[in-house]
Amino acid sequence: GDSVTQMEGPVTLSEEAFLTINCTYTATGYPSLFWYVQYPGEGLQLLLKATKADDKGSNKGFEATYRKETTSFHLEKGSVQVSDSAVYFCALSGISGTYKYIFGTGTRLKVLA
Amino acid sequence: DSGVTQTPKHLITATGQRVTLRCSPRSGDLSVYWYQQSLDQGLQFLIQYYNGEERAKGNILERFSAQQFPDLHSELNLSSLELGDSALYFCASSVEGRGQDTQYFGPGTRLTVL
């Protein structure tokens, strides 16, 4: 069935390190892809999104490219900060014309000063 | 602040009881979503409403039900509660509820079933 697979955390990095969080998906049709971030004690908020193949979403230094050939939407940031410490969720929606949303299990990122 | 409000913030109840969680969407948003977040299950999509009508259903148990009212606020009813229902329940809203729409999440209701 339709699913999202994220790399398991936690991911621990030093400040200014390069970040990659892997996300792959299985879906029929042409879903939209999202990265949401959840800071401690808060609800999720959209970080970036891409609605068709080869689109690149970007925000706050984070980027992800919708790769249909590898069914992936990996999140990257060139230089992380302590304030980026949070849980990151990959998600997809619009599977085969439905409105169903599927979230990955989340990847916890901890950035050390 | 996302503009989505949820009440109550915390809820502690006993097994077998029934509770109602309330959500008010952002002004202008017509669609509401409900999610359950637990440590072992991650974030699970429960149900979506658009302008008062059910639009999509996810992993929602039969003991759970929801509705969206004419003023667009939504309620999630959880009955015959079990220990395993303890979780964070999030509501989100979006403008039209389409697949590519951004969802705006509320702060959540933490439910503890004792």
Short mmCIF file of C-alpha atoms in Angstrom, two decimals:
data_model
loop_
_atom_site.label_atom_id
_atom_site.label_comp_id
_atom_site.label_asym_id
_atom_site.label_seq_id
_atom_site.Cartn_x
_atom_site.Cartn_y
_atom_site.Cartn_z
CA GLY A 1 0.00 0.00 0.00
CA ASP A 2 0.90 3.67 0.07
CA SER A 3 3.59 4.55 2.59
CA VAL A 4 6.37 6.91 3.62
CA THR A 5 9.67 5.69 5.00
CA GLN A 6 12.03 7.99 6.86
CA MET A 7 15.44 7.32 8.26
CA GLU A 8 15.35 6.46 11.93
CA GLY A 9 16.64 8.93 14.44
CA PRO A 10 17.83 10.43 16.48
CA VAL A 11 20.30 12.28 14.33
CA THR A 12 22.90 14.19 16.33
CA LEU A 13 25.03 16.80 14.60
CA SER A 14 27.36 19.59 15.58
CA GLU A 15 26.42 23.14 14.70
CA GLU A 16 27.28 24.07 11.07
CA ALA A 17 27.30 20.42 9.96
CA PHE A 18 25.54 19.27 6.79
CA LEU A 19 22.16 17.61 7.26
CA THR A 20 20.45 14.95 5.20
CA ILE A 21 17.27 13.20 6.32
CA ASN A 22 16.19 10.53 3.88
CA CYS A 23 12.58 10.04 2.84
CA THR A 24 11.25 7.57 0.29
CA TYR A 25 7.68 6.86 -0.60
CA THR A 26 5.42 4.30 -2.21
CA ALA A 27 2.32 5.68 -3.85
CA THR A 28 0.16 5.31 -6.89
CA GLY A 29 -0.40 8.34 -9.04
CA TYR A 30 1.31 11.67 -8.46
CA PRO A 31 1.23 12.68 -4.82
CA SER A 32 2.28 16.00 -3.34
CA LEU A 33 5.22 15.74 -0.94
CA PHE A 34 5.85 17.69 2.24
CA TRP A 35 8.28 18.18 5.07
CA TYR A 36 6.79 19.29 8.38
CA VAL A 37 8.73 20.21 11.51
CA GLN A 38 7.63 19.84 15.12
CA TYR A 39 9.45 21.86 17.77
CA PRO A 40 9.22 20.68 21.39
CA GLY A 41 5.76 21.13 22.85
CA GLU A 42 4.24 22.45 19.62
CA GLY A 43 2.14 21.27 16.73
CA LEU A 44 3.58 20.53 13.31
CA GLN A 45 4.29 23.32 10.88
CA LEU A 46 5.02 23.16 7.19
CA LEU A 47 8.69 23.46 6.34
CA LEU A 48 8.50 23.00 2.54
CA LYS A 49 6.57 21.18 -0.14
CA ALA A 50 6.69 20.07 -3.77
CA THR A 51 3.67 19.21 -5.85
CA LYS A 52 5.18 17.65 -8.97
CA ALA A 53 8.22 15.74 -10.12
CA ASP A 54 11.54 17.67 -10.20
CA ASP A 55 10.09 20.50 -8.10
CA LYS A 56 12.41 21.76 -5.39
CA GLY A 57 10.91 23.03 -2.16
CA SER A 58 13.00 25.35 -0.02
CA ASN A 59 12.62 27.35 3.18
CA LYS A 60 14.90 28.61 5.96
CA GLY A 61 17.94 27.04 4.29
CA PHE A 62 16.29 23.62 3.98
CA GLU A 63 15.77 22.05 0.55
CA ALA A 64 14.18 18.91 -0.86
CA THR A 65 13.69 17.80 -4.47
CA TYR A 66 10.79 15.62 -5.65
CA ARG A 67 12.50 12.71 -7.41
CA LYS A 68 9.96 10.50 -9.10
CA GLU A 69 12.53 8.11 -10.56
CA THR A 70 13.85 7.23 -7.11
CA THR A 71 10.55 7.96 -5.27
CA SER A 72 12.45 10.14 -2.83
CA PHE A 73 12.18 13.54 -1.16
CA HIS A 74 15.31 13.87 0.94
CA LEU A 75 15.66 16.89 3.23
CA GLU A 76 18.98 18.77 3.22
CA LYS A 77 20.51 21.78 4.90
CA GLY A 78 24.03 22.99 4.38
CA SER A 79 24.71 24.29 7.88
CA VAL A 80 22.47 23.39 10.81
CA GLN A 81 21.94 25.50 13.90
CA VAL A 82 21.02 24.59 17.45
CA SER A 83 17.60 26.11 16.80
CA ASP A 84 16.96 23.44 14.11
CA SER A 85 16.68 20.80 16.81
CA ALA A 86 13.21 19.33 16.31
CA VAL A 87 11.37 16.34 14.86
CA TYR A 88 11.03 16.33 11.07
CA PHE A 89 8.18 14.53 9.31
CA CYS A 90 7.99 13.60 5.65
CA ALA A 91 4.45 13.31 4.30
CA LEU A 92 2.53 12.72 1.11
CA SER A 93 -1.00 13.38 0.00
CA GLY A 94 -3.27 13.37 -2.99
CA ILE A 95 -2.66 9.69 -3.72
CA SER A 96 -4.59 8.65 -6.80
CA GLY A 97 -6.93 11.60 -6.50
CA THR A 98 -7.79 10.96 -2.86
CA TYR A 99 -7.36 13.40 -0.01
CA LYS A 100 -5.66 10.94 2.26
CA TYR A 101 -2.52 12.05 4.07
CA ILE A 102 0.30 9.75 5.12
CA PHE A 103 3.08 10.86 7.45
CA GLY A 104 6.40 9.19 8.09
CA THR A 105 7.37 8.22 11.60
CA GLY A 106 9.45 11.36 12.12
CA THR A 107 13.19 11.86 12.56
CA ARG A 108 14.45 13.61 15.67
CA LEU A 109 17.35 15.99 15.03
CA LYS A 110 19.56 17.22 17.84
CA VAL A 111 22.13 19.89 17.06
CA LEU A 112 24.92 20.47 19.56
CA ALA A 113 26.67 23.81 20.03
CA ASP B 1 0.69 30.77 16.28
CA SER B 2 -0.96 28.84 13.44
CA GLY B 3 -4.42 30.29 14.04
CA VAL B 4 -5.86 26.84 14.79
CA THR B 5 -7.16 26.46 18.34
CA GLN B 6 -7.79 23.26 20.24
CA THR B 7 -9.45 22.71 23.59
CA PRO B 8 -8.80 21.39 26.10
CA LYS B 9 -5.03 21.37 26.24
CA HIS B 10 -4.91 18.42 28.60
CA LEU B 11 -7.49 15.79 29.46
CA ILE B 12 -7.20 13.03 32.04
CA THR B 13 -9.93 10.44 32.23
CA ALA B 14 -10.58 6.80 33.06
CA THR B 15 -11.01 3.74 30.90
CA GLY B 16 -14.50 3.28 29.55
CA GLN B 17 -15.26 7.00 29.55
CA ARG B 18 -16.15 9.30 26.67
CA VAL B 19 -14.50 12.62 25.82
CA THR B 20 -14.93 15.35 23.23
CA LEU B 21 -12.06 17.31 21.73
CA ARG B 22 -12.76 20.59 20.04
CA CYS B 23 -11.02 22.37 17.18
CA SER B 24 -11.50 25.77 15.58
CA PRO B 25 -9.83 26.16 12.18
CA ARG B 26 -8.00 29.21 10.89
CA SER B 27 -10.27 31.94 9.66
CA GLY B 28 -11.23 31.19 6.06
CA ASP B 29 -10.17 27.54 6.11
CA LEU B 30 -12.92 25.14 5.09
CA SER B 31 -11.22 21.83 5.79
CA VAL B 32 -10.33 20.22 9.11
CA TYR B 33 -8.18 17.16 9.76
CA TRP B 34 -7.69 15.07 12.88
CA TYR B 35 -4.53 13.18 13.78
CA GLN B 36 -3.40 10.96 16.62
CA GLN B 37 0.23 11.06 17.68
CA SER B 38 1.54 8.34 19.95
CA LEU B 39 5.05 7.16 20.71
CA ASP B 40 4.64 3.73 19.15
CA GLN B 41 2.39 4.62 16.19
CA GLY B 42 3.78 7.95 15.10
CA LEU B 43 1.37 10.45 13.51
CA GLN B 44 -1.77 8.77 12.25
CA PHE B 45 -4.31 10.49 10.04
CA LEU B 46 -7.79 9.90 11.40
CA ILE B 47 -10.32 11.83 9.34
CA GLN B 48 -10.85 14.94 7.19
CA TYR B 49 -13.88 17.19 6.78
CA TYR B 50 -14.54 19.79 4.16
CA ASN B 51 -17.28 22.36 4.68
CA GLY B 52 -19.24 20.07 6.95
CA GLU B 53 -18.88 16.89 4.91
CA GLU B 54 -16.58 13.95 5.53
CA ARG B 55 -13.95 13.88 2.79
CA ALA B 56 -11.35 11.27 3.73
CA LYS B 57 -11.01 8.60 6.34
CA GLY B 58 -7.80 7.16 7.71
CA ASN B 59 -7.12 4.84 10.62
CA ILE B 60 -10.05 5.93 12.74
CA LEU B 61 -11.48 3.39 15.16
CA GLU B 62 -15.21 2.71 15.27
CA ARG B 63 -15.23 3.99 18.87
CA PHE B 64 -14.17 7.40 17.52
CA SER B 65 -16.36 9.78 15.58
CA ALA B 66 -16.07 13.35 14.38
CA GLN B 67 -18.13 16.06 12.82
CA GLN B 68 -17.73 19.55 11.43
CA PHE B 69 -20.39 22.08 12.27
CA PRO B 70 -21.87 24.89 10.11
CA ASP B 71 -19.53 27.42 11.77
CA LEU B 72 -16.69 25.09 10.62
CA HIS B 73 -15.45 24.12 14.05
CA SER B 74 -14.99 20.40 14.54
CA GLU B 75 -15.30 17.93 17.37
CA LEU B 76 -13.68 14.54 17.80
CA ASN B 77 -15.57 12.17 20.09
CA LEU B 78 -13.72 9.29 21.67
CA SER B 79 -15.77 6.69 23.52
CA SER B 80 -15.19 3.48 25.51
CA LEU B 81 -11.70 4.76 26.11
CA GLU B 82 -8.83 2.33 26.53
CA LEU B 83 -5.34 2.83 27.92
CA GLY B 84 -3.96 2.68 24.40
CA ASP B 85 -5.96 5.75 23.40
CA SER B 86 -3.60 7.91 25.45
CA ALA B 87 -1.94 10.18 22.91
CA LEU B 88 -1.65 13.68 21.54
CA TYR B 89 -4.55 14.56 19.26
CA PHE B 90 -3.90 17.23 16.69
CA CYS B 91 -6.31 19.15 14.57
CA ALA B 92 -5.18 20.85 11.38
CA SER B 93 -6.94 23.03 8.85
CA SER B 94 -6.44 24.04 5.26
CA VAL B 95 -8.14 26.36 2.83
CA GLU B 96 -9.76 23.88 0.48
CA GLY B 97 -8.61 20.48 1.66
CA ARG B 98 -6.90 19.58 -1.58
CA GLY B 99 -3.93 17.22 -1.64
CA GLN B 100 -1.39 19.96 -2.26
CA ASP B 101 -2.75 22.35 0.36
CA THR B 102 -0.61 23.32 3.33
CA GLN B 103 -2.07 22.14 6.61
CA TYR B 104 -1.90 24.38 9.67
CA PHE B 105 -1.72 22.45 12.92
CA GLY B 106 -3.12 23.35 16.30
CA PRO B 107 -1.13 22.89 19.52
CA GLY B 108 -2.80 19.56 20.29
CA THR B 109 -4.82 18.00 23.10
CA ARG B 110 -2.96 15.57 25.32
CA LEU B 111 -5.28 12.77 26.39
CA THR B 112 -4.30 10.53 29.28
CA VAL B 113 -6.46 7.50 29.99
CA LEU B 114 -5.89 5.95 33.42
#
